[in-house]
mmCIF file with all atom_site columns, C-alpha atoms in Angstrom:
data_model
loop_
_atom_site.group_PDB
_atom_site.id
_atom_site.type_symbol
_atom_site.label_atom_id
_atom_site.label_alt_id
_atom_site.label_comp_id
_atom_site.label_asym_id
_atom_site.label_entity_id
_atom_site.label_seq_id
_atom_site.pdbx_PDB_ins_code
_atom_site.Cartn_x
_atom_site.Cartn_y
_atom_site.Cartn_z
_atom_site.occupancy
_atom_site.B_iso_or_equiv
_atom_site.pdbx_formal_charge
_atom_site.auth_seq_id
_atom_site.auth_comp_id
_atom_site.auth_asym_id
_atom_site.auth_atom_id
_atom_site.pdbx_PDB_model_num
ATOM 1   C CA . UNK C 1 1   ? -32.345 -18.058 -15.314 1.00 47.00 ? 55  UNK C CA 1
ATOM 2   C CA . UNK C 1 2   ? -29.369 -16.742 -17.340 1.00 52.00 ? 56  UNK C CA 1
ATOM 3   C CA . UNK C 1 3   ? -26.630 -19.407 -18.210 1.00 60.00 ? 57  UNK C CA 1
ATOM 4   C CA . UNK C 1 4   ? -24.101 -17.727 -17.255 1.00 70.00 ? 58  UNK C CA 1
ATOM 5   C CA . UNK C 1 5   ? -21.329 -18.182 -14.410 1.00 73.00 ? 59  UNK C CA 1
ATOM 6   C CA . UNK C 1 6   ? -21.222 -15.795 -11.533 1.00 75.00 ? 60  UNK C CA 1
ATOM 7   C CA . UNK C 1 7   ? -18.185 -16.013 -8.649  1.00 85.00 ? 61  UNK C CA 1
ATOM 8   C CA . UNK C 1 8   ? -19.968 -14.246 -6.111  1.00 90.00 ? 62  UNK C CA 1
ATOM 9   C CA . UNK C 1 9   ? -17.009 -13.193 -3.216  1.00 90.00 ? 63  UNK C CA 1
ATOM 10  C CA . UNK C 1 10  ? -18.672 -10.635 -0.533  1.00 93.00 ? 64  UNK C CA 1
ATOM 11  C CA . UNK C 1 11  ? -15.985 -10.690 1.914   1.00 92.00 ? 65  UNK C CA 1
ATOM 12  C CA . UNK C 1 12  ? -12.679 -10.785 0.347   1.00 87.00 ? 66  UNK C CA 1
ATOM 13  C CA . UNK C 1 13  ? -13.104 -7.302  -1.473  1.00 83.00 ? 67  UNK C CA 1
ATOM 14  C CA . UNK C 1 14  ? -9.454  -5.799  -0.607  1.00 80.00 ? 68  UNK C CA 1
ATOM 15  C CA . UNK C 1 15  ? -6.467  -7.522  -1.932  1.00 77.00 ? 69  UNK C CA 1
ATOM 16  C CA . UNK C 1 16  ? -2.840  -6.382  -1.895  1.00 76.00 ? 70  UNK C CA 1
ATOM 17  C CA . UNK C 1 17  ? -1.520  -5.677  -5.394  1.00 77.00 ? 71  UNK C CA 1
ATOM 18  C CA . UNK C 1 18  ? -0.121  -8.887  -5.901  1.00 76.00 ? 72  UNK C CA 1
ATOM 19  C CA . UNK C 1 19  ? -2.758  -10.602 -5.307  1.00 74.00 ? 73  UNK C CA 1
ATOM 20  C CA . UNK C 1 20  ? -5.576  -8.505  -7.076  1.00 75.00 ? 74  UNK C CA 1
ATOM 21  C CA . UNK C 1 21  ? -6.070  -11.521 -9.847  1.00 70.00 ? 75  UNK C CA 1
ATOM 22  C CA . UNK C 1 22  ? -8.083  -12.938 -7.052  1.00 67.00 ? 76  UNK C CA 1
ATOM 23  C CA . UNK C 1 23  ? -10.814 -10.696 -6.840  1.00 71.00 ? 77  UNK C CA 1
ATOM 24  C CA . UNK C 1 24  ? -11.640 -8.858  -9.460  1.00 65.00 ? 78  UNK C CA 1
ATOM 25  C CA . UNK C 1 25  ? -12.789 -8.481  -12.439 1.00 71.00 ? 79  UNK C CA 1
ATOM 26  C CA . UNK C 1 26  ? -13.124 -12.330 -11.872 1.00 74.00 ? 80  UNK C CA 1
ATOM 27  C CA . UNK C 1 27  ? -16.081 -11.856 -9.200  1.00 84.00 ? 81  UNK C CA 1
ATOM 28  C CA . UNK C 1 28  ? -18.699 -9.642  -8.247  1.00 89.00 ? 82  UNK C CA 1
ATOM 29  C CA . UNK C 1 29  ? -19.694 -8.724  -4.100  1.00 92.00 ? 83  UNK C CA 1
ATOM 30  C CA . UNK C 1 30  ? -23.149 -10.591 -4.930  1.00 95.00 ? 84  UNK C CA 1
ATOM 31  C CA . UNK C 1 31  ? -25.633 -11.342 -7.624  1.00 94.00 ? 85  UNK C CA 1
ATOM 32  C CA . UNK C 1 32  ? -28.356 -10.447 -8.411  1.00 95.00 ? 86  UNK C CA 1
ATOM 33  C CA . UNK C 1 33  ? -31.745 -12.995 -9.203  1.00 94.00 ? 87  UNK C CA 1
ATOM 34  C CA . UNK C 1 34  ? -35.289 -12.113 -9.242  1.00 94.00 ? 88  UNK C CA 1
ATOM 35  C CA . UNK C 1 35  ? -38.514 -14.838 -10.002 1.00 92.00 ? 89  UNK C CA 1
ATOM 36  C CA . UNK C 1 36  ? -39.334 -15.260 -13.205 1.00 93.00 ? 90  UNK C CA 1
ATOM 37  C CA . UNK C 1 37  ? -42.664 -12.538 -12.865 1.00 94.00 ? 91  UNK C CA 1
ATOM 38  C CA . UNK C 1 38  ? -40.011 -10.163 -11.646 1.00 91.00 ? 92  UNK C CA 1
ATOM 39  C CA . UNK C 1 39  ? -42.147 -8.759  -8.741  1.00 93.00 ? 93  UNK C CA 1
ATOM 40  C CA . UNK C 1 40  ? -39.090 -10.436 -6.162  1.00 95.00 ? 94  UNK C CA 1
ATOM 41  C CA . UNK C 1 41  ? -35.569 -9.667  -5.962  1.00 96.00 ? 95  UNK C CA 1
ATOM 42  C CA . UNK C 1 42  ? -32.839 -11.838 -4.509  1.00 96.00 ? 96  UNK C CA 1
ATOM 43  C CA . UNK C 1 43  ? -29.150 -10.804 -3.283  1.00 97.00 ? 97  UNK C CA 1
ATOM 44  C CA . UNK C 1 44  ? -27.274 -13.692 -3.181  1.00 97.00 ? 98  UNK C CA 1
ATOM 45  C CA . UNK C 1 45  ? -23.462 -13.460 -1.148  1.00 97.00 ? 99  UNK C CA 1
ATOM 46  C CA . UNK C 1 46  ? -20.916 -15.110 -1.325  1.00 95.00 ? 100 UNK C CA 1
ATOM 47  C CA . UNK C 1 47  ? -18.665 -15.847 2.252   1.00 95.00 ? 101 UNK C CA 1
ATOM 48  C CA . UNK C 1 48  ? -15.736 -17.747 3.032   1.00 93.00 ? 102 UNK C CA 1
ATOM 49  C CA . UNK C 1 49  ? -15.123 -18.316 6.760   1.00 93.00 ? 103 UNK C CA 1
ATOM 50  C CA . UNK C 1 50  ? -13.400 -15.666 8.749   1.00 90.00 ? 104 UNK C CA 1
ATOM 51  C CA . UNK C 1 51  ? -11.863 -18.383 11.119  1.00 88.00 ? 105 UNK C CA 1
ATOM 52  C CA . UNK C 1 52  ? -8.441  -18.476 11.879  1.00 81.00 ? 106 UNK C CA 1
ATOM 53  C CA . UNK C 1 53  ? -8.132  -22.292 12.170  1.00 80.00 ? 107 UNK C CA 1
ATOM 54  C CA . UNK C 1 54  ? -10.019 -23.221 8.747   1.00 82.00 ? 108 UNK C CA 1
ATOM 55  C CA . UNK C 1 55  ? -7.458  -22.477 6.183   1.00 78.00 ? 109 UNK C CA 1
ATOM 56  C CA . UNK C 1 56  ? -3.278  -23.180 6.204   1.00 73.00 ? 110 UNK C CA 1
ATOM 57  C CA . UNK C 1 57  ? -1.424  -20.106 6.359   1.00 72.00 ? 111 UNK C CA 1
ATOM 58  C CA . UNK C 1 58  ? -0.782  -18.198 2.601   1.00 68.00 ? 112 UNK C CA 1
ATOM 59  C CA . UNK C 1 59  ? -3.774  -19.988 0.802   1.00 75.00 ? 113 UNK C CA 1
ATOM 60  C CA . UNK C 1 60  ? -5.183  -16.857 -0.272  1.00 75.00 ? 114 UNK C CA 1
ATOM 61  C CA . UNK C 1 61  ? -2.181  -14.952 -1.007  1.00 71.00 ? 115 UNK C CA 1
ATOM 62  C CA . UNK C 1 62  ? -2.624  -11.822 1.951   1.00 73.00 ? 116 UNK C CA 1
ATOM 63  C CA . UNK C 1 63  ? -6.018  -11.233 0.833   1.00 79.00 ? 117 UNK C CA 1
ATOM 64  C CA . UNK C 1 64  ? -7.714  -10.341 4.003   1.00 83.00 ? 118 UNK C CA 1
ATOM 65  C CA . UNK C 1 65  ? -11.131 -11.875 4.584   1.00 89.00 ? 119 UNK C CA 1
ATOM 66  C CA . UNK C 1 66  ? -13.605 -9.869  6.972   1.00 93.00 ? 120 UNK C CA 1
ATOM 67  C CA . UNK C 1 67  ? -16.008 -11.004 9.328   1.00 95.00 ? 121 UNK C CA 1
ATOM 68  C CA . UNK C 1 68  ? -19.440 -12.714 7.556   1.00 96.00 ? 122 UNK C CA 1
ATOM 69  C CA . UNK C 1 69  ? -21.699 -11.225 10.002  1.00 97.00 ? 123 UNK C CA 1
ATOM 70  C CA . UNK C 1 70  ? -20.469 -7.942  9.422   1.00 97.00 ? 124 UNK C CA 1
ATOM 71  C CA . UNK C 1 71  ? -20.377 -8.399  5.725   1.00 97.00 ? 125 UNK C CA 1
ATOM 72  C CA . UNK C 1 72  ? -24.034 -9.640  5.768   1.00 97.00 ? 126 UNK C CA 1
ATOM 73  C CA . UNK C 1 73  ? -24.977 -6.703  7.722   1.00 97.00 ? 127 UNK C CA 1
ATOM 74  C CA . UNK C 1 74  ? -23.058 -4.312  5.705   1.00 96.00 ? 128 UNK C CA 1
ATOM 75  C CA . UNK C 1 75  ? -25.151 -5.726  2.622   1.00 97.00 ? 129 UNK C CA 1
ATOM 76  C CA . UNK C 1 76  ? -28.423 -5.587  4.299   1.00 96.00 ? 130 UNK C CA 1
ATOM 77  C CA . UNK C 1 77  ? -27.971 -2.158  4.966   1.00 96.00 ? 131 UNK C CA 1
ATOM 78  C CA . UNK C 1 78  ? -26.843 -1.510  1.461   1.00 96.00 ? 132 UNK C CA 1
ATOM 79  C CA . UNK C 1 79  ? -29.671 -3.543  -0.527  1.00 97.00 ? 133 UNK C CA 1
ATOM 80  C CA . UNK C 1 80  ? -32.448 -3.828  1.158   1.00 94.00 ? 134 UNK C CA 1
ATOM 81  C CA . UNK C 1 81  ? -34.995 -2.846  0.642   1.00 90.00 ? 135 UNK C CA 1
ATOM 82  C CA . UNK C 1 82  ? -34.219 -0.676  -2.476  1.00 94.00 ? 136 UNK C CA 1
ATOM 83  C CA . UNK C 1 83  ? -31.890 -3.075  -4.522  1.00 95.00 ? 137 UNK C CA 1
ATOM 84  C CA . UNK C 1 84  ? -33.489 -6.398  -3.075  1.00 96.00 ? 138 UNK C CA 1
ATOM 85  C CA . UNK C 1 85  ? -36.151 -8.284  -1.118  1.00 95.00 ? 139 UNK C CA 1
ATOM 86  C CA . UNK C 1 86  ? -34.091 -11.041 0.294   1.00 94.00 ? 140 UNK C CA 1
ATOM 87  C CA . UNK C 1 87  ? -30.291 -11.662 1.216   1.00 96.00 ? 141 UNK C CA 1
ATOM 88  C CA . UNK C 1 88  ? -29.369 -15.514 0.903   1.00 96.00 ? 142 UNK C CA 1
ATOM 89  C CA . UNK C 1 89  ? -25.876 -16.088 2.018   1.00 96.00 ? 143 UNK C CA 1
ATOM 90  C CA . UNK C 1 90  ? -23.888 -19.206 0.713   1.00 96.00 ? 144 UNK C CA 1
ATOM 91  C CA . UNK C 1 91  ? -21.320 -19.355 3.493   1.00 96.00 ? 145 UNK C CA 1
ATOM 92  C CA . UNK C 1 92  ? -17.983 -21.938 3.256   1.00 94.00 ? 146 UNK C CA 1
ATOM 93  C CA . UNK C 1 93  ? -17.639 -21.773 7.298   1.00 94.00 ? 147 UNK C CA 1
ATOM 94  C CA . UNK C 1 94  ? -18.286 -23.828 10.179  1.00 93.00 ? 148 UNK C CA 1
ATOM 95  C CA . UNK C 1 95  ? -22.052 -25.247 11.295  1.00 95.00 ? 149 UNK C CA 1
ATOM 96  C CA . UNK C 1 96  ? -21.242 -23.021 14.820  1.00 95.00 ? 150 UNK C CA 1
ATOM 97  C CA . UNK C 1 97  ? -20.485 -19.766 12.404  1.00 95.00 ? 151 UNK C CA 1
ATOM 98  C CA . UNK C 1 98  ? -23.516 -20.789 10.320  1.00 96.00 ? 152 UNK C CA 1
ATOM 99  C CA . UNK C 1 99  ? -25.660 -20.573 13.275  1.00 97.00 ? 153 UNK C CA 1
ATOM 100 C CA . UNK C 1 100 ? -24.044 -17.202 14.717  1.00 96.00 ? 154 UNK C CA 1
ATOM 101 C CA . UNK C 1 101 ? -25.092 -15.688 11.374  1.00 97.00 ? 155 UNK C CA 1
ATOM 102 C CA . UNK C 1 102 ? -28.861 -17.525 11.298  1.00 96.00 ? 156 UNK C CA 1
ATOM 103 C CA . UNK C 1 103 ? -29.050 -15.758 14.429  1.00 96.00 ? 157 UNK C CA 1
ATOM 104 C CA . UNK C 1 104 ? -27.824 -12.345 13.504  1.00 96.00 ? 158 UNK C CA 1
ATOM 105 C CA . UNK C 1 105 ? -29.996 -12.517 10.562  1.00 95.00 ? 159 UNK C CA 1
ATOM 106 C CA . UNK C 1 106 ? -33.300 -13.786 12.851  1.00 94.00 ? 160 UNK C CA 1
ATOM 107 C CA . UNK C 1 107 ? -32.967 -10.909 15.189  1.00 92.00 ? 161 UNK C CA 1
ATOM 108 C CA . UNK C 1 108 ? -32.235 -7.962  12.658  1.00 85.00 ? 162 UNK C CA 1
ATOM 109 C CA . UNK C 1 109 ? -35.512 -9.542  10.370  1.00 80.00 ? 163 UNK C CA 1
ATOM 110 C CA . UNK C 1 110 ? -38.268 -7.536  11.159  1.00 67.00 ? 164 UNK C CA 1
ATOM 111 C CA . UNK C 1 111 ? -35.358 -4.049  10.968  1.00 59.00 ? 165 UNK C CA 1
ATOM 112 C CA . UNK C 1 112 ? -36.085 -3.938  7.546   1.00 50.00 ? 166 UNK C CA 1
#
């Protein structure tokens, strides 16, 4: 494992100008891991909840945040199986939206 610091944000990708210090080049969509014998590959994402309720109005400046399903599904789609083996998402969301997304993810397993 490499020592350094990765801020992985997958769904808040599109920021208005004035708020573009947010996103990038400070963080990356995902990162990258593989085991130490390099014969896996692991996509790890990043998602902050999509809830209306979770956050006070203006904490992240505009920055719109899109739905974690669809991001995880956009990124499955993207990097498996060529890029990675395995998606692990590290949500910041509610246990109900962390089980909408287990479930997502258990019925689109065997689809590639």
């Amino acid at each position: 494992l490499s020592k350094s610091i990765h801020v992985i944000n997958s769904n808040m990708r599109n920021p208005p100008p004035k708020a573009s210090w947010m996103i990038s080049p400070l963080t990356s969509p995902y990162s990258l891991i593989s085991t130490p014998c390099r014969r896996a590959h692991i996509a790890l994402l990043g998602m902050i909840s999509d809830e209306p309720t979770i956050f006070r109005d203006g904490t992240f400046k505009g920055v719109s945040i899109s739905n974690v399903i669809d991001t995880y599904q956009s990124f499955h789609e993207k990097l498996i199986p060529n890029t990675a083996d395995l998606i692990i998402s590290v949500t910041h969301q509610s246990m109900a939206r962390d089980q909408e997304l287990a479930q997502h993810i258990a019925a689109t397993a065997g689809n590639g």
